[in-house]
């Protein structure tokens, strides 16, 4: 098991170092702690903008500053105070806060990996998953997913414990016992069907968030997809809690099982990524925002 | 009527009230949920009607679904919230154009989702109203046995509840588009955004 973990660490570290190097070269990632986030963001923006964009940004800043004043002037100019009040209420947290909360200093690298993942999906994973689902009936694929979900119980158990979510801990334990025995090693999700105990989506990234650690910045990693610094750290930590790595210690069977799991999961989710891409004007930004919103929702649960 | 004459009036009212409570308790049958449910049911009837099946009826199906969606969704509010601080800087004709384009894109996206409908169950689990605003929570049970949580945000428009945002598993559509629009406008320009939107709508037609 030492082997496989060393491999993961080298992979992740390599990607991060390369990403950081990328950032240094392009002047994206140099951050000084003493400065406020807002200054930082403005700086990052400035360094990467051409002259005309700077002018536009300045204008935007001005507008943001006068927005409040405009609202007060409204009755005399537009004569529609109610409408203005309504508009102000519609986006109270306008402008900067969200962007500074979820920074993306490695955007060039992330975009490159996003393009890579996009190609990997359409040229490899999707055709393979489609071929696989043609020969594997739905019921089998669902059972296989159930099995892997049941197997990764320790990650959810430890994460719930560390957050003090005792109800979740109980549900996870009952689920594991019921599904492993009555559900034939977890192939059947009896606990969901009979007891209506759903899967408790907990992971170490959420534990870090529970203790007040922010997402750091956005990461889009090859094969792993959308993540953040915090959630990637959580994912790596989760490897130690995944029984799969203790059962299959050699990296060939380990990676082939993982690949199989990925293909199986992909076969059950064909169309989701296409839908996102289809509905968005900038799929990269859409994915990044969806990731942060989705995680925020999970964390708050 | 005569049979109830011997029942004291107060008691019958109490009984009636109790009965109402019992009947109303299990389903959150508030007005916003009713409105959402009505629209969803209307769409599901169109989609699962055997008389409207097949590719030759696609136009007819689309028209009926579009009617139902248009009545429930407030495209203008969605556009306003998605453009956020960039909205006020637009001229009236620009606003109108954008609402039409964005509405078309959303309609198409929604239609694609409805088109892939194959008997999933929809359960309305919660509702909350706060003056002119309301949220309705629904759960969709998919065939792969997973639950997808959908949250509708509605606003009272002259007694009619209209949807201005949908969140799926915590991902708000309006917030998502706001980030995209802002990113495109800040990096290039509003005109570029309109161009991209036009291309997107055209590629889907």
GROMACS .gro file of N, CA and C in nm, chain A residues 62-224:
model
  489
   62UNK      N    1  -1.583   5.259  -1.061
   62UNK     CA    2  -1.653   5.385  -1.037
   62UNK      C    3  -1.802   5.360  -1.023
   63UNK      N    4  -1.853   5.282  -1.119
   63UNK     CA    5  -1.996   5.252  -1.118
   63UNK      C    6  -2.037   5.185  -0.989
   64UNK      N    7  -1.954   5.090  -0.946
   64UNK     CA    8  -1.986   5.018  -0.823
   64UNK      C    9  -1.988   5.115  -0.706
   65UNK      N   10  -1.897   5.210  -0.708
   65UNK     CA   11  -1.888   5.306  -0.597
   65UNK      C   12  -2.008   5.399  -0.595
   66UNK      N   13  -2.055   5.436  -0.714
   66UNK     CA   14  -2.167   5.531  -0.720
   66UNK      C   15  -2.302   5.462  -0.717
   67UNK      N   16  -2.300   5.328  -0.718
   67UNK     CA   17  -2.426   5.254  -0.724
   67UNK      C   18  -2.519   5.293  -0.610
   68UNK      N   19  -2.461   5.305  -0.491
   68UNK     CA   20  -2.542   5.341  -0.375
   68UNK      C   21  -2.605   5.478  -0.392
   69UNK      N   22  -2.523   5.573  -0.436
   69UNK     CA   23  -2.570   5.709  -0.456
   69UNK      C   24  -2.683   5.712  -0.558
   70UNK      N   25  -2.668   5.634  -0.665
   70UNK     CA   26  -2.770   5.629  -0.769
   70UNK      C   27  -2.906   5.592  -0.712
   71UNK      N   28  -2.902   5.495  -0.623
   71UNK     CA   29  -3.026   5.448  -0.565
   71UNK      C   30  -3.099   5.559  -0.489
   72UNK      N   31  -3.021   5.646  -0.424
   72UNK     CA   32  -3.084   5.754  -0.349
   72UNK      C   33  -3.137   5.864  -0.441
   73UNK      N   34  -3.066   5.880  -0.553
   73UNK     CA   35  -3.110   5.982  -0.647
   73UNK      C   36  -3.233   5.941  -0.725
   74UNK      N   37  -3.256   5.813  -0.726
   74UNK     CA   38  -3.357   5.756  -0.814
   74UNK      C   39  -3.491   5.828  -0.816
   75UNK      N   40  -3.548   5.859  -0.699
   75UNK     CA   41  -3.682   5.920  -0.702
   75UNK      C   42  -3.688   6.046  -0.787
   76UNK      N   43  -3.583   6.128  -0.780
   76UNK     CA   44  -3.586   6.253  -0.856
   76UNK      C   45  -3.563   6.230  -1.004
   77UNK      N   46  -3.474   6.137  -1.039
   77UNK     CA   47  -3.441   6.116  -1.180
   77UNK      C   48  -3.540   6.025  -1.250
   78UNK      N   49  -3.554   5.905  -1.199
   78UNK     CA   50  -3.638   5.808  -1.268
   78UNK      C   51  -3.782   5.812  -1.219
   79UNK      N   52  -3.800   5.857  -1.096
   79UNK     CA   53  -3.934   5.863  -1.042
   79UNK      C   54  -3.992   5.727  -1.010
   80UNK      N   55  -3.905   5.625  -1.001
   80UNK     CA   56  -3.953   5.491  -0.969
   80UNK      C   57  -3.873   5.434  -0.853
   81UNK      N   58  -3.897   5.484  -0.735
   81UNK     CA   59  -3.817   5.438  -0.622
   81UNK      C   60  -3.838   5.290  -0.591
   82UNK      N   61  -3.960   5.245  -0.610
   82UNK     CA   62  -3.989   5.106  -0.573
   82UNK      C   63  -3.910   5.011  -0.662
   83UNK      N   64  -3.904   5.044  -0.791
   83UNK     CA   65  -3.833   4.955  -0.882
   83UNK      C   66  -3.685   4.950  -0.849
   84UNK      N   67  -3.631   5.068  -0.812
   84UNK     CA   68  -3.490   5.070  -0.779
   84UNK      C   69  -3.459   4.993  -0.653
   85UNK      N   70  -3.550   5.007  -0.556
   85UNK     CA   71  -3.531   4.933  -0.432
   85UNK      C   72  -3.532   4.784  -0.461
   86UNK      N   73  -3.620   4.746  -0.550
   86UNK     CA   74  -3.632   4.606  -0.587
   86UNK      C   75  -3.503   4.557  -0.654
   87UNK      N   76  -3.451   4.641  -0.742
   87UNK     CA   77  -3.330   4.599  -0.812
   87UNK      C   78  -3.212   4.589  -0.717
   88UNK      N   79  -3.208   4.680  -0.621
   88UNK     CA   80  -3.098   4.676  -0.524
   88UNK      C   81  -3.107   4.549  -0.440
   89UNK      N   82  -3.229   4.510  -0.411
   89UNK     CA   83  -3.250   4.392  -0.327
   89UNK      C   84  -3.220   4.264  -0.401
   90UNK      N   85  -3.225   4.272  -0.534
   90UNK     CA   86  -3.207   4.151  -0.613
   90UNK      C   87  -3.064   4.098  -0.609
   91UNK      N   88  -2.965   4.185  -0.600
   91UNK     CA   89  -2.827   4.136  -0.591
   91UNK      C   90  -2.749   4.219  -0.488
   92UNK      N   91  -2.779   4.194  -0.361
   92UNK     CA   92  -2.713   4.272  -0.257
   92UNK      C   93  -2.562   4.248  -0.250
   93UNK      N   94  -2.520   4.125  -0.276
   93UNK     CA   95  -2.377   4.095  -0.265
   93UNK      C   96  -2.312   4.107  -0.403
   94UNK      N   97  -2.337   4.218  -0.463
   94UNK     CA   98  -2.294   4.243  -0.600
   94UNK      C   99  -2.143   4.259  -0.610
   95UNK      N  100  -2.087   4.217  -0.722
   95UNK     CA  101  -1.948   4.251  -0.750
   95UNK      C  102  -1.843   4.160  -0.691
   96UNK      N  103  -1.760   4.214  -0.606
   96UNK     CA  104  -1.637   4.146  -0.569
   96UNK      C  105  -1.644   4.028  -0.473
   97UNK      N  106  -1.724   4.033  -0.367
   97UNK     CA  107  -1.708   3.933  -0.261
   97UNK      C  108  -1.695   3.789  -0.310
   98UNK      N  109  -1.785   3.747  -0.399
   98UNK     CA  110  -1.782   3.608  -0.440
   98UNK      C  111  -1.652   3.572  -0.512
   99UNK      N  112  -1.607   3.664  -0.598
   99UNK     CA  113  -1.486   3.635  -0.675
   99UNK      C  114  -1.364   3.625  -0.585
  100UNK      N  115  -1.361   3.706  -0.478
  100UNK     CA  116  -1.245   3.699  -0.390
  100UNK      C  117  -1.252   3.578  -0.298
  101UNK      N  118  -1.375   3.531  -0.276
  101UNK     CA  119  -1.393   3.414  -0.192
  101UNK      C  120  -1.344   3.288  -0.264
  102UNK      N  121  -1.361   3.286  -0.393
  102UNK     CA  122  -1.323   3.169  -0.472
  102UNK      C  123  -1.224   3.207  -0.580
  103UNK      N  124  -1.099   3.233  -0.541
  103UNK     CA  125  -1.003   3.279  -0.641
  103UNK      C  126  -0.956   3.166  -0.734
  104UNK      N  127  -0.906   3.206  -0.846
  104UNK     CA  128  -0.858   3.110  -0.944
  104UNK      C  129  -0.726   3.158  -1.002
  105UNK      N  130  -0.620   3.162  -0.918
  105UNK     CA  131  -0.493   3.218  -0.966
  105UNK      C  132  -0.426   3.132  -1.073
  106UNK      N  133  -0.460   3.004  -1.076
  106UNK     CA  134  -0.394   2.916  -1.175
  106UNK      C  135  -0.482   2.895  -1.297
  107UNK      N  136  -0.561   2.996  -1.330
  107UNK     CA  137  -0.658   2.977  -1.438
  107UNK      C  138  -0.598   2.924  -1.569
  108UNK      N  139  -0.483   2.976  -1.615
  108UNK     CA  140  -0.430   2.922  -1.741
  108UNK      C  141  -0.407   2.771  -1.734
  109UNK      N  142  -0.350   2.726  -1.621
  109UNK     CA  143  -0.326   2.583  -1.604
  109UNK      C  144  -0.458   2.508  -1.597
  110UNK      N  145  -0.552   2.561  -1.518
  110UNK     CA  146  -0.681   2.495  -1.502
  110UNK      C  147  -0.755   2.484  -1.635
  111UNK      N  148  -0.746   2.591  -1.713
  111UNK     CA  149  -0.814   2.587  -1.843
  111UNK      C  150  -0.752   2.482  -1.933
  112UNK      N  151  -0.619   2.470  -1.925
  112UNK     CA  152  -0.551   2.368  -2.006
  112UNK      C  153  -0.598   2.228  -1.965
  113UNK      N  154  -0.606   2.204  -1.834
  113UNK     CA  155  -0.651   2.073  -1.787
  113UNK      C  156  -0.799   2.051  -1.816
  114UNK      N  157  -0.876   2.160  -1.814
  114UNK     CA  158  -1.017   2.150  -1.847
  114UNK      C  159  -1.033   2.102  -1.991
  115UNK      N  160  -0.952   2.161  -2.080
  115UNK     CA  161  -0.955   2.120  -2.220
  115UNK      C  162  -0.909   1.975  -2.234
  116UNK      N  163  -0.808   1.939  -2.155
  116UNK     CA  164  -0.759   1.801  -2.157
  116UNK      C  165  -0.868   1.704  -2.112
  117UNK      N  166  -0.933   1.736  -2.002
  117UNK     CA  167  -1.040   1.649  -1.950
  117UNK      C  168  -1.156   1.639  -2.047
  118UNK      N  169  -1.185   1.751  -2.110
  118UNK     CA  170  -1.292   1.755  -2.210
  118UNK      C  171  -1.261   1.655  -2.322
  119UNK      N  172  -1.137   1.662  -2.372
  119UNK     CA  173  -1.097   1.571  -2.480
  119UNK      C  174  -1.096   1.428  -2.430
  120UNK      N  175  -1.042   1.407  -2.309
  120UNK     CA  176  -1.035   1.271  -2.253
  120UNK      C  177  -1.175   1.212  -2.240
  121UNK      N  178  -1.271   1.298  -2.203
  121UNK     CA  179  -1.409   1.250  -2.188
  121UNK      C  180  -1.467   1.211  -2.323
  122UNK      N  181  -1.461   1.301  -2.418
  122UNK     CA  182  -1.528   1.275  -2.546
  122UNK      C  183  -1.457   1.169  -2.630
  123UNK      N  184  -1.324   1.162  -2.618
  123UNK     CA  185  -1.250   1.068  -2.702
  123UNK      C  186  -1.221   0.936  -2.634
  124UNK      N  187  -1.223   0.933  -2.503
  124UNK     CA  188  -1.192   0.807  -2.436
  124UNK      C  189  -1.304   0.759  -2.344
  125UNK      N  190  -1.330   0.835  -2.236
  125UNK     CA  191  -1.420   0.783  -2.133
  125UNK      C  192  -1.562   0.761  -2.184
  126UNK      N  193  -1.613   0.856  -2.262
  126UNK     CA  194  -1.750   0.842  -2.308
  126UNK      C  195  -1.768   0.722  -2.402
  127UNK      N  196  -1.684   0.709  -2.506
  127UNK     CA  197  -1.701   0.591  -2.592
  127UNK      C  198  -1.686   0.460  -2.516
  128UNK      N  199  -1.586   0.455  -2.426
  128UNK     CA  200  -1.565   0.333  -2.349
  128UNK      C  201  -1.688   0.304  -2.262
  129UNK      N  202  -1.738   0.410  -2.195
  129UNK     CA  203  -1.853   0.392  -2.107
  129UNK      C  204  -1.977   0.351  -2.186
  130UNK      N  205  -1.989   0.406  -2.307
  130UNK     CA  206  -2.105   0.369  -2.390
  130UNK      C  207  -2.098   0.224  -2.435
  131UNK      N  208  -1.976   0.183  -2.474
  131UNK     CA  209  -1.958   0.043  -2.511
  131UNK      C  210  -1.986  -0.049  -2.393
  132UNK      N  211  -1.938  -0.005  -2.278
  132UNK     CA  212  -1.955  -0.084  -2.156
  132UNK      C  213  -2.103  -0.096  -2.119
  133UNK      N  214  -2.176   0.016  -2.131
  133UNK     CA  215  -2.318   0.009  -2.092
  133UNK      C  216  -2.400  -0.069  -2.193
  134UNK      N  217  -2.346  -0.085  -2.315
  134UNK     CA  218  -2.418  -0.165  -2.414
  134UNK      C  219  -2.416  -0.313  -2.375
  135UNK      N  220  -2.309  -0.355  -2.307
  135UNK     CA  221  -2.302  -0.497  -2.270
  135UNK      C  222  -2.342  -0.520  -2.124
  136UNK      N  223  -2.338  -0.414  -2.042
  136UNK     CA  224  -2.373  -0.428  -1.900
  136UNK      C  225  -2.512  -0.371  -1.876
  137UNK      N  226  -2.604  -0.453  -1.826
  137UNK     CA  227  -2.737  -0.398  -1.797
  137UNK      C  228  -2.733  -0.295  -1.683
  138UNK      N  229  -2.831  -0.208  -1.682
  138UNK     CA  230  -2.841  -0.102  -1.581
  138UNK      C  231  -2.827  -0.155  -1.438
  139UNK      N  232  -2.900  -0.262  -1.413
  139UNK     CA  233  -2.905  -0.317  -1.277
  139UNK      C  234  -2.766  -0.354  -1.228
  140UNK      N  235  -2.688  -0.415  -1.317
  140UNK     CA  236  -2.552  -0.455  -1.283
  140UNK      C  237  -2.466  -0.333  -1.253
  141UNK      N  238  -2.480  -0.231  -1.338
  141UNK     CA  239  -2.395  -0.111  -1.321
  141UNK      C  240  -2.429  -0.040  -1.191
  142UNK      N  241  -2.558  -0.036  -1.160
  142UNK     CA  242  -2.599   0.025  -1.033
  142UNK      C  243  -2.545  -0.054  -0.915
  143UNK      N  244  -2.549  -0.187  -0.926
  143UNK     CA  245  -2.499  -0.271  -0.818
  143UNK      C  246  -2.350  -0.249  -0.797
  144UNK      N  247  -2.277  -0.237  -0.908
  144UNK     CA  248  -2.133  -0.216  -0.896
  144UNK      C  249  -2.104  -0.082  -0.830
  145UNK      N  250  -2.183   0.019  -0.867
  145UNK     CA  251  -2.163   0.149  -0.803
  145UNK      C  252  -2.194   0.139  -0.653
  146UNK      N  253  -2.302   0.069  -0.620
  146UNK     CA  254  -2.337   0.049  -0.479
  146UNK      C  255  -2.223  -0.018  -0.403
  147UNK      N  256  -2.161  -0.118  -0.468
  147UNK     CA  257  -2.054  -0.191  -0.402
  147UNK      C  258  -1.938  -0.097  -0.367
  148UNK      N  259  -1.896  -0.017  -0.464
  148UNK     CA  260  -1.783   0.073  -0.438
  148UNK      C  261  -1.820   0.181  -0.336
  149UNK      N  262  -1.945   0.225  -0.341
  149UNK     CA  263  -1.989   0.325  -0.242
  149UNK      C  264  -1.984   0.266  -0.102
  150UNK      N  265  -2.034   0.144  -0.090
  150UNK     CA  266  -2.035   0.077   0.041
  150UNK      C  267  -1.892   0.056   0.092
  151UNK      N  268  -1.802   0.023  -0.001
  151UNK     CA  269  -1.663  -0.005   0.035
  151UNK      C  270  -1.594   0.121   0.090
  152UNK      N  271  -1.632   0.236   0.038
  152UNK     CA  272  -1.562   0.359   0.080
  152UNK      C  273  -1.626   0.420   0.205
  153UNK      N  274  -1.699   0.338   0.281
  153UNK     CA  275  -1.766   0.385   0.403
  153UNK      C  276  -1.673   0.455   0.501
  154UNK      N  277  -1.549   0.404   0.527
  154UNK     CA  278  -1.465   0.468   0.629
  154UNK      C  279  -1.443   0.618   0.607
  155UNK      N  280  -1.433   0.662   0.481
  155UNK     CA  281  -1.413   0.806   0.454
  155UNK      C  282  -1.530   0.884   0.512
  156UNK      N  283  -1.651   0.837   0.485
  156UNK     CA  284  -1.770   0.909   0.530
  156UNK      C  285  -1.785   0.901   0.682
  157UNK      N  286  -1.749   0.784   0.737
  157UNK     CA  287  -1.763   0.765   0.882
  157UNK      C  288  -1.668   0.861   0.956
  158UNK      N  289  -1.542   0.860   0.918
  158UNK     CA  290  -1.443   0.945   0.985
  158UNK      C  291  -1.479   1.092   0.965
  159UNK      N  292  -1.521   1.127   0.845
  159UNK     CA  293  -1.556   1.267   0.819
  159UNK      C  294  -1.675   1.313   0.904
  160UNK      N  295  -1.773   1.226   0.920
  160UNK     CA  296  -1.889   1.261   1.003
  160UNK      C  297  -1.849   1.273   1.149
  161UNK      N  298  -1.765   1.178   1.194
  161UNK     CA  299  -1.719   1.181   1.333
  161UNK      C  300  -1.645   1.310   1.362
  162UNK      N  301  -1.554   1.347   1.271
  162UNK     CA  302  -1.472   1.466   1.294
  162UNK      C  303  -1.556   1.594   1.293
  163UNK      N  304  -1.674   1.588   1.230
  163UNK     CA  305  -1.762   1.705   1.231
  163UNK      C  306  -1.866   1.695   1.342
  164UNK      N  307  -1.860   1.586   1.418
  164UNK     CA  308  -1.955   1.567   1.526
  164UNK      C  309  -2.099   1.547   1.479
  165UNK      N  310  -2.116   1.497   1.358
  165UNK     CA  311  -2.252   1.473   1.306
  165UNK      C  312  -2.294   1.333   1.346
  166UNK      N  313  -2.350   1.325   1.467
  166UNK     CA  314  -2.376   1.192   1.524
  166UNK      C  315  -2.488   1.118   1.453
  167UNK      N  316  -2.585   1.194   1.402
  167UNK     CA  317  -2.694   1.129   1.330
  167UNK      C  318  -2.640   1.062   1.203
  168UNK      N  319  -2.551   1.134   1.134
  168UNK     CA  320  -2.491   1.078   1.014
  168UNK      C  321  -2.409   0.954   1.048
  169UNK      N  322  -2.334   0.962   1.159
  169UNK     CA  323  -2.252   0.848   1.200
  169UNK      C  324  -2.341   0.725   1.216
  170UNK      N  325  -2.454   0.744   1.285
  170UNK     CA  326  -2.546   0.633   1.305
  170UNK      C  327  -2.597   0.577   1.174
  171UNK      N  328  -2.639   0.667   1.086
  171UNK     CA  329  -2.692   0.623   0.956
  171UNK      C  330  -2.585   0.547   0.879
  172UNK      N  331  -2.462   0.599   0.881
  172UNK     CA  332  -2.353   0.535   0.806
  172UNK      C  333  -2.327   0.394   0.859
  173UNK      N  334  -2.324   0.380   0.991
  173UNK     CA  335  -2.297   0.249   1.051
  173UNK      C  336  -2.409   0.150   1.018
  174UNK      N  337  -2.534   0.195   1.035
  174UNK     CA  338  -2.646   0.105   1.005
  174UNK      C  339  -2.644   0.067   0.857
  175UNK      N  340  -2.622   0.168   0.773
  175UNK     CA  341  -2.616   0.142   0.629
  175UNK      C  342  -2.512   0.036   0.597
  176UNK      N  343  -2.393   0.053   0.656
  176UNK     CA  344  -2.284  -0.040   0.626
  176UNK      C  345  -2.319  -0.182   0.670
  177UNK      N  346  -2.373  -0.193   0.788
  177UNK     CA  347  -2.405  -0.327   0.840
  177UNK      C  348  -2.516  -0.391   0.757
  178UNK      N  349  -2.621  -0.315   0.733
  178UNK     CA  350  -2.735  -0.370   0.657
  178UNK      C  351  -2.694  -0.405   0.514
  179UNK      N  352  -2.625  -0.312   0.449
  179UNK     CA  353  -2.592  -0.334   0.308
  179UNK      C  354  -2.485  -0.442   0.290
  180UNK      N  355  -2.392  -0.452   0.383
  180UNK     CA  356  -2.288  -0.553   0.368
  180UNK      C  357  -2.346  -0.693   0.390
  181UNK      N  358  -2.443  -0.704   0.481
  181UNK     CA  359  -2.501  -0.837   0.506
  181UNK      C  360  -2.621  -0.862   0.415
  182UNK      N  361  -2.730  -0.794   0.441
  182UNK     CA  362  -2.853  -0.818   0.364
  182UNK      C  363  -2.837  -0.772   0.219
  183UNK      N  364  -2.747  -0.677   0.196
  183UNK     CA  365  -2.729  -0.625   0.061
  183UNK      C  366  -2.619  -0.694  -0.016
  184UNK      N  367  -2.578  -0.813   0.027
  184UNK     CA  368  -2.476  -0.893  -0.044
  184UNK      C  369  -2.348  -0.813  -0.070
  185UNK      N  370  -2.274  -0.782   0.035
  185UNK     CA  371  -2.146  -0.710   0.025
  185UNK      C  372  -2.163  -0.570  -0.032
  186UNK      N  373  -2.283  -0.518  -0.022
  186UNK     CA  374  -2.304  -0.380  -0.066
  186UNK      C  375  -2.353  -0.365  -0.207
  187UNK      N  376  -2.374  -0.476  -0.277
  187UNK     CA  377  -2.422  -0.465  -0.415
  187UNK      C  378  -2.566  -0.413  -0.419
  188UNK      N  379  -2.641  -0.441  -0.314
  188UNK     CA  380  -2.777  -0.389  -0.306
  188UNK      C  381  -2.783  -0.281  -0.198
  189UNK      N  382  -2.848  -0.171  -0.230
  189UNK     CA  383  -2.863  -0.065  -0.131
  189UNK      C  384  -2.994  -0.086  -0.054
  190UNK      N  385  -2.995  -0.187   0.029
  190UNK     CA  386  -3.117  -0.222   0.103
  190UNK      C  387  -3.155  -0.111   0.200
  191UNK      N  388  -3.052  -0.050   0.261
  191UNK     CA  389  -3.078   0.054   0.362
  191UNK      C  390  -3.156   0.170   0.304
  192UNK      N  391  -3.130   0.202   0.177
  192UNK     CA  392  -3.203   0.311   0.113
  192UNK      C  393  -3.345   0.267   0.081
  193UNK      N  394  -3.356   0.147   0.026
  193UNK     CA  395  -3.488   0.100  -0.019
  193UNK      C  396  -3.580   0.070   0.099
  194UNK      N  397  -3.526   0.000   0.200
  194UNK     CA  398  -3.613  -0.045   0.309
  194UNK      C  399  -3.625   0.057   0.422
  195UNK      N  400  -3.512   0.120   0.457
  195UNK     CA  401  -3.514   0.210   0.573
  195UNK      C  402  -3.516   0.357   0.535
  196UNK      N  403  -3.498   0.383   0.405
  196UNK     CA  404  -3.487   0.521   0.356
  196UNK      C  405  -3.372   0.596   0.423
  197UNK      N  406  -3.261   0.526   0.441
  197UNK     CA  407  -3.137   0.589   0.489
  197UNK      C  408  -3.050   0.618   0.367
  198UNK      N  409  -3.042   0.744   0.326
  198UNK     CA  410  -2.963   0.772   0.206
  198UNK      C  411  -2.812   0.775   0.236
  199UNK      N  412  -2.732   0.774   0.130
  199UNK     CA  413  -2.587   0.787   0.145
  199UNK      C  414  -2.557   0.923   0.208
  200UNK      N  415  -2.470   0.925   0.306
  200UNK     CA  416  -2.430   1.052   0.368
  200UNK      C  417  -2.306   1.104   0.297
  201UNK      N  418  -2.325   1.209   0.221
  201UNK     CA  419  -2.213   1.262   0.143
  201UNK      C  420  -2.119   1.342   0.231
  202UNK      N  421  -2.022   1.276   0.289
  202UNK     CA  422  -1.925   1.347   0.373
  202UNK      C  423  -1.785   1.310   0.327
  203UNK      N  424  -1.696   1.407   0.328
  203UNK     CA  425  -1.556   1.378   0.295
  203UNK      C  426  -1.466   1.472   0.374
  204UNK      N  427  -1.337   1.451   0.361
  204UNK     CA  428  -1.244   1.529   0.444
  204UNK      C  429  -1.241   1.677   0.406
  205UNK      N  430  -1.266   1.706   0.280
  205UNK     CA  431  -1.275   1.846   0.239
  205UNK      C  432  -1.380   1.920   0.319
  206UNK      N  433  -1.493   1.852   0.343
  206UNK     CA  434  -1.600   1.914   0.422
  206UNK      C  435  -1.560   1.926   0.568
  207UNK      N  436  -1.477   1.833   0.616
  207UNK     CA  437  -1.427   1.841   0.754
  207UNK      C  438  -1.341   1.967   0.767
  208UNK      N  439  -1.251   1.986   0.671
  208UNK     CA  440  -1.165   2.106   0.674
  208UNK      C  441  -1.251   2.232   0.675
  209UNK      N  442  -1.355   2.232   0.591
  209UNK     CA  443  -1.444   2.348   0.584
  209UNK      C  444  -1.516   2.369   0.717
  210UNK      N  445  -1.553   2.259   0.782
  210UNK     CA  446  -1.622   2.264   0.911
  210UNK      C  447  -1.534   2.335   1.014
  211UNK      N  448  -1.403   2.314   1.006
  211UNK     CA  449  -1.311   2.380   1.099
  211UNK      C  450  -1.262   2.514   1.047
  212UNK      N  451  -1.334   2.569   0.951
  212UNK     CA  452  -1.310   2.706   0.909
  212UNK      C  453  -1.205   2.725   0.801
  213UNK      N  454  -1.163   2.617   0.738
  213UNK     CA  455  -1.063   2.634   0.632
  213UNK      C  456  -1.134   2.664   0.500
  214UNK      N  457  -1.093   2.771   0.435
  214UNK     CA  458  -1.154   2.810   0.308
  214UNK      C  459  -1.108   2.720   0.195
  215UNK      N  460  -1.167   2.734   0.078
  215UNK     CA  461  -1.131   2.646  -0.033
  215UNK      C  462  -0.990   2.671  -0.089
  216UNK      N  463  -0.926   2.779  -0.046
  216UNK     CA  464  -0.793   2.808  -0.102
  216UNK      C  465  -0.809   2.870  -0.239
  217UNK      N  466  -0.795   2.790  -0.340
  217UNK     CA  467  -0.825   2.839  -0.475
  217UNK      C  468  -0.873   2.722  -0.559
  218UNK      N  469  -0.923   2.756  -0.676
  218UNK     CA  470  -0.982   2.655  -0.763
  218UNK      C  471  -0.874   2.574  -0.833
  219UNK      N  472  -0.899   2.446  -0.847
  219UNK     CA  473  -0.809   2.359  -0.922
  219UNK      C  474  -0.891   2.274  -1.017
  220UNK      N  475  -0.843   2.258  -1.138
  220UNK     CA  476  -0.905   2.161  -1.228
  220UNK      C  477  -0.795   2.063  -1.263
  221UNK      N  478  -0.803   1.943  -1.207
  221UNK     CA  479  -0.694   1.847  -1.221
  221UNK      C  480  -0.722   1.746  -1.331
  222UNK      N  481  -0.617   1.701  -1.398
  222UNK     CA  482  -0.639   1.601  -1.503
  222UNK      C  483  -0.704   1.476  -1.444
  223UNK      N  484  -0.802   1.426  -1.509
  223UNK     CA  485  -0.881   1.308  -1.472
  223UNK      C  486  -0.970   1.331  -1.350
  224UNK      N  487  -0.925   1.408  -1.253
  224UNK     CA  488  -1.006   1.427  -1.131
  224UNK      C  489  -1.108   1.539  -1.150
   0.00000   0.00000   0.00000
